[in-house]
Amino acid sequence: MTPLIRLVKLVKVYRPGLHPVTVLKGIDLEVAAGEFVAIMGPSGSGKSTLLYILGCLDRPTSGEYYLEGREVTHLSADELAAVRNTKLGIVFQSFFLLPRLTAVENVELPLLYADLPAPVRRRRALEVLELVGLADRAGHLPAELSGGEMQRVAIARALVNRPPLLLADEPTGNLDRANSHLIMGIFRELHAHQGLTLIMVTHDPEMAAYARRRLTLRDGEVVADEREGGNESLPGEEARAEPPPGPPRGGNPAACGTDG
Ligand code: ADP
Ligand code: MG
């Protein structure tokens, strides 16, 4: 089966020319649909650079990146934007919510590009807010939400277009432990019950423990690639998924589906 992601000898050089710094040194990687992967490694090892390339926010200097079998490194800016809109959701350490919009309006933003009637946009935004346990905060402004709640709104916004892949760069970096575990519980739930593929950068081993596969980067190279239990699990398999800590909710199984 075609892997969701395939990287071939991916290289990223910053400032090619004067003082070139090779940040990714020929990464070869495959990620299957339905995996939950943590990318670990010391500061400066290239984690964010790799995630930005995976998120089509940056291009590699050389090498190939196949997303669902399609090579994306040579796509035009417009084509890349379309890929980002339909195939990827991305969350960051900072939440980047618009302060004057309510939670549900923030979540609706990516749908403005889709040709959907306003009531459909609202319904879909509420569905994903429900999925992250925030239906009751839909009308709140970001300033009225806790950091953990803001990150959950950002996750809902990333998922509202129903992408197959969610990327996260240090998503718990600004959160306390309780909220960090809550977010990880949501990720595990999305992975186990919605079949979402998750790739998460974290330097926190406690958070990486939620993933089923852990990659370690060092100096721009993958130096470890460990799978939970030492063997592959099938996408969507729930046999070894423990119940999430805290109360991060049984979601609406339809919300990441394909209906309109
Ligand atoms: P990590 O996320 O693992 O901390 P990064 O991918 O952010 O690492 O950075 C890897 C290396 O690339 C670091 O040495 C960083 O200073 C360098 N770097 C990152 N972005 C740029 C840039 N835009 N220009 C030059 N160097 C950069
Ligand atoms: Mg980083």
XYZ file of N, CA and C and ligand atoms in Angstrom:
808
model
N 0.834 -1.194 0.000
C 0.000 0.000 0.000
C 0.876 1.254 0.000
N 0.453 2.258 -0.712
C 1.214 3.514 -0.748
C 1.261 4.121 0.647
N 2.462 4.430 1.141
C 2.507 5.114 2.439
C 1.900 6.505 2.320
N 1.375 7.010 3.417
C 0.836 8.373 3.397
C 1.962 9.356 3.086
N 3.116 9.101 3.725
C 4.279 9.976 3.545
C 5.487 9.141 3.165
N 6.212 9.605 2.174
C 7.496 8.985 1.871
C 8.512 10.076 1.571
N 9.587 10.061 2.335
C 10.683 11.007 2.114
C 11.870 10.228 1.583
N 12.501 10.778 0.556
C 13.669 10.135 -0.032
C 14.828 11.118 -0.013
N 15.852 10.776 0.767
C 17.089 11.587 0.818
C 16.801 13.079 0.931
N 15.939 13.398 1.883
C 15.519 14.788 2.038
C 16.629 15.614 2.703
N 16.992 16.690 2.041
C 18.073 17.553 2.526
C 17.547 18.981 2.640
N 17.894 19.643 3.740
C 17.593 21.066 3.857
C 18.850 21.809 4.251
N 19.210 22.768 3.428
C 20.378 23.609 3.694
C 19.872 25.028 3.864
N 20.199 25.657 4.987
C 19.882 27.061 5.157
C 21.051 27.911 4.673
N 20.723 29.033 4.100
C 21.710 29.965 3.548
C 22.710 29.264 2.627
N 22.194 28.581 1.628
C 23.138 27.977 0.702
C 23.959 29.100 0.084
N 25.248 28.950 0.016
C 26.085 30.039 -0.476
C 27.099 30.405 0.575
N 26.824 31.535 1.231
C 27.828 32.107 2.127
C 28.273 31.154 3.248
N 27.324 30.887 4.180
C 27.661 29.970 5.271
C 26.595 28.892 5.337
N 26.603 27.979 4.396
C 25.507 26.999 4.369
C 25.506 26.121 5.613
N 24.309 25.931 6.171
C 24.128 25.031 7.310
C 23.196 23.918 6.858
N 23.698 22.692 6.861
C 22.858 21.573 6.454
C 22.091 21.078 7.677
N 20.794 21.316 7.663
C 19.962 21.060 8.843
C 19.303 19.675 8.766
N 18.969 19.235 7.563
C 18.482 17.862 7.363
C 19.434 17.190 6.384
N 19.958 16.020 6.792
C 21.073 15.434 6.045
C 20.682 14.151 5.334
N 19.622 14.230 4.541
C 19.262 13.042 3.762
C 18.352 12.114 4.538
N 17.160 12.623 4.857
C 16.198 11.836 5.643
C 15.422 10.901 4.718
N 15.433 9.615 5.041
C 14.573 8.636 4.380
C 13.537 8.191 5.401
N 12.268 8.287 5.018
C 11.231 7.992 6.016
C 9.932 7.605 5.321
N 9.251 6.624 5.891
C 7.892 6.312 5.445
C 6.971 6.336 6.651
N 5.813 6.933 6.479
C 4.784 6.905 7.515
C 3.505 6.406 6.858
N 2.940 5.353 7.438
C 1.709 4.781 6.884
C 0.497 5.542 7.410
N -0.585 5.499 6.652
C -1.836 6.098 7.124
C -2.218 5.457 8.449
N -2.635 6.291 9.392
C -3.098 5.789 10.686
C -2.033 5.702 11.757
N -0.795 6.056 11.439
C 0.244 6.018 12.468
C 0.163 7.243 13.383
N 0.702 7.082 14.578
C 0.857 8.192 15.524
C 2.341 8.236 15.875
N 3.025 9.238 15.313
C 4.487 9.306 15.379
C 4.916 10.517 16.204
N 5.853 10.308 17.105
C 6.484 11.426 17.795
C 7.880 11.620 17.221
N 8.240 12.878 16.966
C 9.601 13.203 16.540
C 10.285 13.886 17.714
N 11.361 13.240 18.190
C 12.080 13.757 19.352
C 13.484 14.168 18.932
N 14.220 14.722 19.878
C 15.588 15.107 19.583
C 15.918 16.419 20.240
N 17.206 16.670 20.443
C 17.606 17.906 21.125
C 17.271 19.143 20.311
N 17.259 20.265 20.976
C 17.024 21.549 20.337
C 18.042 21.752 19.215
N 17.564 22.197 18.061
C 18.455 22.451 16.942
C 18.722 21.229 16.078
N 18.078 20.107 16.378
C 18.355 18.880 15.625
C 17.612 18.825 14.288
N 16.700 19.786 14.054
C 16.022 19.839 12.768
C 14.562 19.414 12.804
N 13.995 19.249 14.001
C 12.620 18.759 14.128
C 11.614 19.701 13.460
N 11.707 20.987 13.798
C 10.748 21.936 13.226
C 10.941 22.068 11.721
N 12.187 22.078 11.293
C 12.469 22.158 9.856
C 11.794 20.998 9.127
N 11.917 19.805 9.686
C 11.299 18.630 9.069
C 9.780 18.769 9.063
N 9.224 19.214 10.187
C 7.766 19.324 10.267
C 7.234 20.378 9.293
N 7.959 21.479 9.138
C 7.518 22.520 8.209
C 7.540 22.005 6.776
N 8.528 21.193 6.454
C 8.561 20.619 5.108
C 7.400 19.634 4.941
N 7.185 18.808 5.962
C 6.043 17.879 5.897
C 4.735 18.657 5.725
N 4.667 19.831 6.355
C 3.465 20.645 6.292
C 3.378 21.524 5.058
N 4.307 21.346 4.129
C 4.327 22.124 2.884
C 4.404 23.622 3.166
N 4.994 23.988 4.292
C 5.239 25.390 4.606
C 6.629 25.803 4.163
N 7.454 24.819 3.852
C 8.816 25.069 3.403
C 9.175 23.950 2.423
N 10.168 24.205 1.613
C 10.596 23.208 0.634
C 11.982 22.685 0.993
N 12.235 21.422 0.702
C 13.583 20.905 0.913
C 14.535 21.468 -0.138
N 15.816 21.438 0.167
C 16.825 21.861 -0.801
C 16.989 20.789 -1.877
N 16.934 19.533 -1.457
C 16.921 18.430 -2.424
C 16.232 17.229 -1.792
N 15.982 16.245 -2.593
C 15.263 15.070 -2.118
C 13.810 15.111 -2.546
N 13.093 14.050 -2.222
C 11.710 13.918 -2.662
C 10.776 13.749 -1.474
N 9.582 14.314 -1.611
C 8.530 14.177 -0.599
C 7.257 13.760 -1.317
N 6.835 12.539 -1.065
C 5.596 12.028 -1.642
C 4.520 12.044 -0.564
N 3.420 12.726 -0.850
C 2.278 12.748 0.055
C 1.137 12.030 -0.674
N 0.662 10.943 -0.099
C -0.316 10.074 -0.768
C 0.167 9.726 -2.180
N 1.459 9.504 -2.308
C 2.013 9.059 -3.580
C 2.342 10.161 -4.569
N 1.978 11.397 -4.222
C 2.222 12.519 -5.135
C 3.429 13.310 -4.662
N 4.378 13.511 -5.578
C 5.575 14.270 -5.236
C 5.198 15.751 -5.126
N 5.474 16.360 -3.980
C 4.972 17.714 -3.755
C 6.051 18.796 -3.753
N 7.328 18.419 -3.807
C 8.357 19.449 -3.637
C 8.412 20.423 -4.806
N 7.889 20.026 -5.957
C 7.976 20.911 -7.124
C 6.648 21.572 -7.465
N 5.665 21.433 -6.588
C 4.374 22.053 -6.868
C 4.476 23.577 -6.777
N 3.599 24.253 -7.487
C 3.552 25.717 -7.414
C 3.004 26.136 -6.059
N 3.147 27.419 -5.747
C 2.656 27.931 -4.462
C 1.156 27.680 -4.312
N 0.408 27.873 -5.388
C -1.037 27.646 -5.328
C -1.370 26.178 -5.092
N -0.628 25.311 -5.793
C -0.868 23.875 -5.620
C -0.531 23.440 -4.197
N 0.552 24.017 -3.662
C 0.929 23.689 -2.280
C -0.132 24.167 -1.298
N -0.676 25.353 -1.559
C -1.731 25.876 -0.678
C -2.939 24.931 -0.690
N -3.246 24.410 -1.865
C -4.371 23.477 -1.967
C -4.081 22.198 -1.192
N -2.841 21.733 -1.267
C -2.457 20.540 -0.510
C -2.599 20.807 0.987
N -2.098 21.973 1.408
C -2.189 22.311 2.839
C -3.639 22.365 3.299
N -4.483 22.896 2.440
C -5.884 23.071 2.808
C -6.658 21.769 2.929
N -6.305 20.793 2.100
C -7.125 19.584 2.044
C -6.480 18.389 2.725
N -5.158 18.335 2.758
C -4.475 17.128 3.235
C -3.907 17.257 4.633
N -3.714 18.501 5.094
C -2.950 18.700 6.323
C -3.653 19.630 7.287
N -3.577 19.274 8.560
C -3.866 20.230 9.618
C -2.582 20.421 10.398
N -2.339 21.650 10.842
C -1.088 21.913 11.564
C -1.402 22.704 12.831
N -0.806 22.276 13.937
C -0.886 23.082 15.159
C 0.518 23.343 15.671
N 0.647 24.475 16.333
C 1.955 24.944 16.794
C 1.935 25.114 18.314
N 3.118 25.444 18.835
C 3.217 25.710 20.269
C 2.334 26.902 20.655
N 2.384 27.964 19.836
C 1.470 29.091 20.022
C 0.192 28.796 19.260
N -0.906 29.329 19.754
C -2.191 28.844 19.236
C -2.647 29.610 17.997
N -2.203 30.867 17.863
C -2.530 31.682 16.690
C -4.032 31.789 16.438
N -4.796 32.002 17.505
C -6.225 32.265 17.313
C -6.424 33.757 17.072
N -7.432 34.099 16.281
C -7.733 35.515 16.079
C -8.532 36.013 17.282
N -8.015 37.062 17.960
C -8.575 37.433 19.267
C -10.002 37.968 19.225
N -10.410 38.536 18.082
C -11.745 39.136 18.032
C -12.813 38.151 17.562
N -12.392 36.951 17.215
C -13.359 35.939 16.783
C -13.609 34.946 17.905
N -14.834 34.453 17.986
C -15.150 33.431 18.987
C -14.484 32.111 18.591
N -14.531 31.162 19.510
C -13.936 29.853 19.256
C -14.491 29.247 17.964
N -15.807 29.250 17.836
C -16.388 28.595 16.652
C -16.055 29.365 15.377
N -15.952 30.693 15.474
C -15.579 31.481 14.287
C -14.133 31.217 13.891
N -13.253 31.065 14.883
C -11.870 30.691 14.571
C -11.825 29.344 13.855
N -12.611 28.406 14.347
C -12.600 27.060 13.754
C -13.139 27.093 12.330
N -14.077 28.001 12.068
C -14.681 28.088 10.732
C -13.741 28.667 9.676
N -12.698 29.379 10.121
C -11.868 30.129 9.170
C -11.411 29.307 7.965
N -10.848 28.093 8.164
C -10.368 27.349 6.989
C -11.493 26.958 6.026
N -12.729 26.998 6.519
C -13.853 26.612 5.657
C -14.288 27.755 4.756
N -13.773 28.962 5.013
C -14.190 30.095 4.195
C -13.737 29.917 2.747
N -12.658 29.130 2.570
C -12.179 28.889 1.202
C -13.011 27.841 0.500
N -13.690 27.023 1.276
C -14.541 26.000 0.667
C -15.886 26.636 0.323
N -16.503 26.116 -0.692
C -17.754 26.690 -1.153
C -18.905 26.055 -0.383
N -19.045 26.476 0.882
C -20.058 25.865 1.740
C -20.994 26.940 2.284
N -22.272 26.643 2.373
C -23.189 27.604 2.985
C -22.852 27.809 4.461
N -23.140 29.008 4.953
C -22.782 29.358 6.335
C -23.297 28.346 7.368
N -24.543 27.866 7.254
C -25.005 26.918 8.282
C -24.217 25.606 8.274
N -23.734 25.194 7.103
C -22.933 23.966 7.016
C -21.577 24.203 7.666
N -20.997 25.381 7.381
C -19.722 25.724 8.037
C -19.878 25.701 9.549
N -20.945 26.309 10.030
C -21.155 26.376 11.473
C -21.321 24.962 12.064
N -22.091 24.131 11.371
C -22.325 22.781 11.886
C -21.017 21.991 11.945
N -20.217 22.113 10.885
C -18.952 21.357 10.871
C -17.983 21.886 11.924
N -17.961 23.183 12.129
C -17.083 23.745 13.168
C -17.519 23.260 14.547
N -18.820 23.205 14.770
C -19.317 22.738 16.066
C -19.011 21.249 16.258
N -19.061 20.484 15.166
C -18.741 19.045 15.259
C -17.304 18.830 15.729
N -16.364 19.597 15.157
C -14.974 19.386 15.580
C -14.711 19.965 16.971
N -15.415 21.036 17.320
C -15.286 21.527 18.700
C -15.781 20.470 19.675
N -16.842 19.791 19.307
C -17.361 18.683 20.110
C -16.299 17.583 20.246
N -15.615 17.336 19.144
C -14.589 16.287 19.115
C -13.457 16.579 20.110
N -13.155 17.848 20.328
C -12.096 18.194 21.287
C -12.685 18.608 22.634
N -13.973 18.351 22.822
C -14.587 18.574 24.129
C -14.886 20.017 24.451
N -15.089 20.846 23.430
C -15.276 22.274 23.679
C -16.580 22.843 23.135
N -17.534 21.972 22.883
C -18.797 22.464 22.322
C -19.398 23.566 23.195
N -19.210 23.439 24.505
C -19.820 24.418 25.406
C -19.042 25.732 25.479
N -17.918 25.827 24.769
C -17.152 27.081 24.759
C -17.214 27.766 23.387
N -18.076 27.282 22.520
C -18.088 27.747 21.128
C -18.195 29.264 21.003
N -18.959 29.887 21.878
C -19.205 31.320 21.755
C -18.211 32.190 22.503
N -17.192 31.557 23.104
C -16.229 32.330 23.894
C -15.120 32.913 23.023
N -14.627 34.075 23.409
C -13.447 34.652 22.772
C -12.202 33.968 23.331
N -11.099 33.951 22.553
C -9.860 33.331 23.051
C -9.461 33.824 24.441
N -9.618 35.136 24.692
C -9.210 35.681 25.992
C -10.001 35.078 27.145
N -11.141 34.490 26.833
C -11.971 33.886 27.875
C -11.669 32.401 28.054
N -10.659 31.908 27.340
C -10.330 30.478 27.391
C -8.968 30.274 28.057
N -8.790 29.095 28.645
C -7.473 28.737 29.190
C -6.546 28.352 28.044
N -5.243 28.239 28.344
C -4.284 27.836 27.315
C -4.650 26.484 26.709
N -5.023 25.549 27.563
C -5.396 24.222 27.067
C -6.612 24.290 26.155
N -7.572 25.140 26.539
C -8.765 25.290 25.695
C -8.413 25.945 24.363
N -7.525 26.949 24.406
C -7.117 27.604 23.150
C -6.439 26.594 22.216
N -5.604 25.735 22.795
C -4.948 24.750 21.938
C -5.978 23.773 21.363
N -7.002 23.450 22.138
C -8.041 22.563 21.608
C -8.818 23.241 20.476
N -9.043 24.564 20.588
C -9.674 25.299 19.480
C -8.762 25.240 18.250
N -7.457 25.414 18.471
C -6.507 25.367 17.344
C -6.516 23.972 16.701
N -6.646 22.939 17.506
C -6.720 21.573 16.955
C -8.009 21.401 16.153
N -9.097 21.920 16.695
C -10.375 21.834 15.972
C -10.274 22.558 14.632
N -9.650 23.731 14.644
C -9.474 24.498 13.397
C -8.635 23.700 12.395
N -7.604 23.007 12.910
C -6.744 22.220 12.023
C -7.497 21.031 11.423
N -8.543 20.578 12.110
C -9.240 19.367 11.659
C -10.524 19.645 10.900
N -10.930 20.907 10.816
C -12.271 21.192 10.310
C -12.422 20.844 8.826
N -11.310 20.862 8.098
C -11.367 20.457 6.688
C -11.213 18.952 6.517
N -11.174 18.225 7.633
C -11.083 16.764 7.621
C -9.863 16.241 6.870
N -8.684 16.760 7.218
C -7.474 16.271 6.556
C -7.113 14.887 7.087
N -6.418 14.089 6.291
C -5.979 12.776 6.783
C -4.798 12.866 7.744
N -4.099 14.020 7.745
C -2.847 14.130 8.492
C -2.863 15.362 9.390
N -2.539 15.149 10.669
C -2.376 16.271 11.589
C -0.915 16.355 12.017
N -0.324 17.536 11.822
C 1.064 17.787 12.232
C 1.040 18.733 13.424
N 1.948 18.516 14.367
C 1.968 19.367 15.549
C 3.418 19.611 15.947
N 3.768 20.892 16.139
C 5.132 21.245 16.565
C 5.084 21.701 18.016
N 5.560 20.872 18.923
C 5.559 21.165 20.355
C 4.190 21.659 20.819
N 3.136 20.890 20.566
C 1.779 21.389 20.842
C 1.511 21.624 22.325
N 2.318 21.008 23.198
C 2.089 21.202 24.630
C 3.159 22.098 25.251
N 3.967 22.737 24.392
C 5.089 23.531 24.876
C 4.703 24.705 25.764
N 3.474 25.218 25.589
C 3.032 26.346 26.413
C 2.025 25.936 27.479
N 1.884 24.643 27.701
C 0.817 24.179 28.596
C 1.368 23.524 29.853
N 0.571 23.563 30.918
C 0.952 22.852 32.140
C 0.741 21.348 31.932
N 1.183 20.555 32.910
C 1.160 19.100 32.713
C -0.263 18.571 32.511
N -1.199 19.071 33.325
C -2.559 18.537 33.235
C -3.124 18.776 31.832
N -2.945 20.000 31.332
C -3.457 20.305 29.997
C -2.673 19.568 28.912
N -1.379 19.376 29.139
C -0.577 18.624 28.173
C -1.122 17.195 28.032
N -1.415 16.575 29.172
C -1.949 15.208 29.115
C -3.341 15.187 28.487
N -4.098 16.219 28.735
C -5.427 16.305 28.128
C -5.314 16.359 26.598
N -4.392 17.182 26.114
C -4.185 17.298 24.663
C -3.714 15.958 24.093
N -2.794 15.301 24.807
C -2.305 14.006 24.323
C -3.432 12.967 24.314
N -4.306 13.048 25.305
C -5.459 12.148 25.322
C -6.341 12.351 24.095
N -6.513 13.610 23.707
C -7.299 13.918 22.507
C -6.591 13.369 21.262
N -5.273 13.551 21.201
C -4.531 13.031 20.043
C -4.695 11.517 19.957
N -4.559 10.857 21.110
C -4.649 9.399 21.069
C -6.053 8.954 20.646
N -7.034 9.690 21.118
C -8.418 9.400 20.743
C -8.619 9.584 19.231
N -8.084 10.689 18.691
C -8.221 10.960 17.255
C -7.526 9.870 16.442
N -6.389 9.420 16.965
C -5.647 8.363 16.289
C -6.406 7.043 16.359
N -6.869 6.695 17.556
C -7.469 5.370 17.751
C -8.860 5.272 17.136
N -9.641 6.337 17.232
C -11.050 6.216 16.855
C -11.417 6.937 15.575
N -10.580 7.887 15.134
C -10.900 8.600 13.897
C -9.964 8.184 12.761
N -8.974 7.357 13.073
C -8.055 6.918 12.032
C -7.129 8.009 11.530
N -7.031 9.098 12.293
C -6.182 10.203 11.876
C -4.705 9.811 11.989
N -3.906 10.260 11.027
C -2.450 10.109 11.123
C -1.898 11.335 11.827
N -1.061 11.098 12.840
C -0.531 12.207 13.636
C 0.984 12.169 13.632
N 1.597 13.313 13.386
C 3.046 13.439 13.526
C 3.292 14.646 14.420
N 3.921 14.373 15.554
C 4.041 15.386 16.600
C 5.501 15.545 17.012
N 5.988 16.787 16.939
C 7.315 17.086 17.476
C 7.186 17.387 18.963
N 8.005 16.747 19.757
C 8.047 17.066 21.180
C 9.418 16.718 21.734
N 9.869 17.486 22.728
C 11.114 17.079 23.377
C 10.795 16.425 24.723
N 9.501 16.258 25.006
C 9.070 15.756 26.307
C 8.746 14.261 26.210
N 9.570 13.404 26.808
C 9.361 11.960 26.691
C 7.995 11.508 27.214
N 7.462 12.236 28.205
C 6.147 11.883 28.746
C 5.059 12.041 27.683
N 5.199 13.052 26.854
C 4.221 13.271 25.785
C 4.485 12.316 24.621
N 5.763 12.105 24.326
C 6.103 11.188 23.233
C 5.603 9.778 23.525
N 5.444 9.450 24.808
C 4.995 8.106 25.184
C 3.580 7.817 24.679
N 2.820 8.850 24.362
C 1.471 8.633 23.828
C 1.509 8.108 22.390
N 2.600 8.387 21.679
C 2.696 7.972 20.275
C 2.991 6.482 20.201
N 2.735 5.902 19.050
C 2.995 4.476 18.859
C 4.333 4.242 18.182
N 4.936 5.331 17.727
C 6.236 5.237 17.061
C 7.027 6.488 17.416
N 8.279 6.317 17.746
C 9.106 7.454 18.169
C 10.377 7.527 17.311
N 10.484 8.652 16.607
C 11.695 8.915 15.817
C 12.572 9.862 16.611
N 13.864 9.641 16.582
C 14.781 10.588 17.215
C 15.687 11.190 16.159
N 15.699 12.511 16.111
C 16.603 13.241 15.214
C 17.801 13.714 16.014
N 18.938 13.664 15.386
C 20.129 14.264 15.979
C 20.948 14.829 14.842
N 21.239 16.133 14.923
C 22.050 16.761 13.881
C 21.523 16.496 12.480
N 20.213 16.522 12.322
C 19.635 16.393 10.999
C 19.556 14.985 10.451
N 19.760 13.994 11.336
C 19.645 12.614 10.888
C 18.737 11.835 11.835
N 18.030 10.849 11.299
C 17.213 9.978 12.135
C 18.134 8.940 12.762
N 18.268 9.006 14.101
C 19.190 8.084 14.766
C 18.449 6.966 15.494
N 17.122 7.075 15.617
C 16.351 5.985 16.215
C 14.942 6.029 15.665
N 14.343 4.870 15.515
C 12.981 4.747 14.991
C 12.359 3.546 15.691
N 11.646 3.821 16.797
C 11.129 2.735 17.640
C 9.612 2.663 17.533
N 9.126 1.441 17.429
C 7.678 1.243 17.424
C 7.241 0.587 18.717
N 6.100 0.998 19.184
C 5.571 0.453 20.428
C 5.405 -1.055 20.318
N 5.884 -1.774 21.344
C 5.741 -3.221 21.361
C 6.658 -3.911 20.373
N 7.423 -3.109 19.621
C 8.381 -3.699 18.697
C 7.759 -4.252 17.434
N 6.432 -4.205 17.305
C 5.851 -4.662 16.046
C 4.800 -3.677 15.555
N 4.522 -3.779 14.303
C 3.612 -2.843 13.661
C 2.176 -3.075 14.108
N 1.458 -1.997 14.277
C 0.034 -2.142 14.516
C -0.706 -1.670 13.275
N -1.888 -2.232 13.078
C -2.666 -1.824 11.924
C -3.304 -0.470 12.193
N -3.429 0.350 11.166
C -4.101 1.622 11.350
C -5.502 1.402 11.932
N -5.843 2.199 12.928
C -7.176 2.114 13.499
C -7.320 1.022 14.543
N -6.302 0.162 14.681
C -6.376 -0.900 15.672
C -6.425 -0.292 17.065
N -7.304 -0.803 17.903
C -7.484 -0.184 19.202
C -7.087 -1.099 20.344
N -6.630 -2.299 20.002
C -6.438 -3.315 21.030
C -5.542 -2.841 22.165
N -4.482 -2.081 21.832
C -3.545 -1.704 22.877
C -3.696 -0.256 23.315
N -4.719 0.408 22.782
C -4.915 1.798 23.189
C -5.500 1.840 24.594
N -4.776 2.469 25.506
C -5.289 2.587 26.864
C -6.313 3.710 26.903
N -7.174 3.685 27.917
C -8.102 4.809 28.028
C -7.332 6.091 28.288
N -7.758 7.175 27.663
C -7.048 8.434 27.860
C -7.163 8.909 29.297
N -6.116 9.566 29.814
C -6.204 10.116 31.161
C -7.122 11.314 31.152
N -7.763 11.586 32.245
C -8.667 12.725 32.289
C -9.902 12.417 31.465
N -10.686 13.404 31.181
C -11.958 13.150 30.511
C -12.019 13.610 29.072
N -11.026 13.307 28.209
C -11.158 13.853 26.858
C -12.078 13.028 25.977
N -13.210 12.703 26.409
C -14.401 12.530 25.621
C -14.411 11.548 24.470
N -15.497 10.859 24.348
C -15.750 10.066 23.153
C -16.261 11.023 22.114
N -15.638 11.045 20.962
C -16.006 12.045 19.967
C -17.127 11.579 19.072
N -17.434 12.417 18.139
C -18.410 12.071 17.116
C -17.661 11.383 15.982
N -17.897 10.084 15.797
C -17.105 9.334 14.825
C -17.284 9.843 13.403
N -18.326 10.619 13.156
C -18.559 11.081 11.787
C -17.747 12.325 11.466
N -17.249 12.988 12.503
C -16.736 14.340 12.277
C -15.506 14.390 11.388
N -14.726 13.327 11.328
C -13.576 13.339 10.429
C -13.846 12.499 9.195
N -15.066 12.146 8.958
C -15.412 11.299 7.821
C -15.410 12.088 6.536
N -16.080 11.589 5.567
C -15.975 12.204 4.243
C -17.273 12.811 3.746
N -18.321 12.754 4.553
C -19.565 13.317 4.070
C -19.497 14.835 4.074
N -20.468 15.492 3.451
C -20.404 16.937 3.390
C -21.244 17.483 4.455
P 14.536 22.026 16.352
O 13.117 22.252 16.008
O 14.921 20.581 16.440
O 14.964 22.763 17.597
P 15.075 23.557 13.939
O 14.571 22.727 12.822
O 14.242 24.700 14.361
O 15.451 22.612 15.168
O 16.496 24.136 13.554
C 17.559 23.308 13.147
C 18.773 24.151 12.845
O 18.505 24.997 11.741
C 19.174 25.063 13.982
O 20.569 25.098 14.037
C 18.634 26.416 13.554
O 19.412 27.449 14.079
C 18.737 26.342 12.065
N 17.705 27.147 11.389
C 16.368 26.991 11.529
N 15.694 27.861 10.734
C 16.637 28.585 10.089
C 16.595 29.644 9.121
N 15.456 30.126 8.653
N 17.792 30.121 8.675
C 18.961 29.635 9.121
N 19.068 28.634 10.023
C 17.933 28.113 10.500
Mg 11.606 23.350 16.963
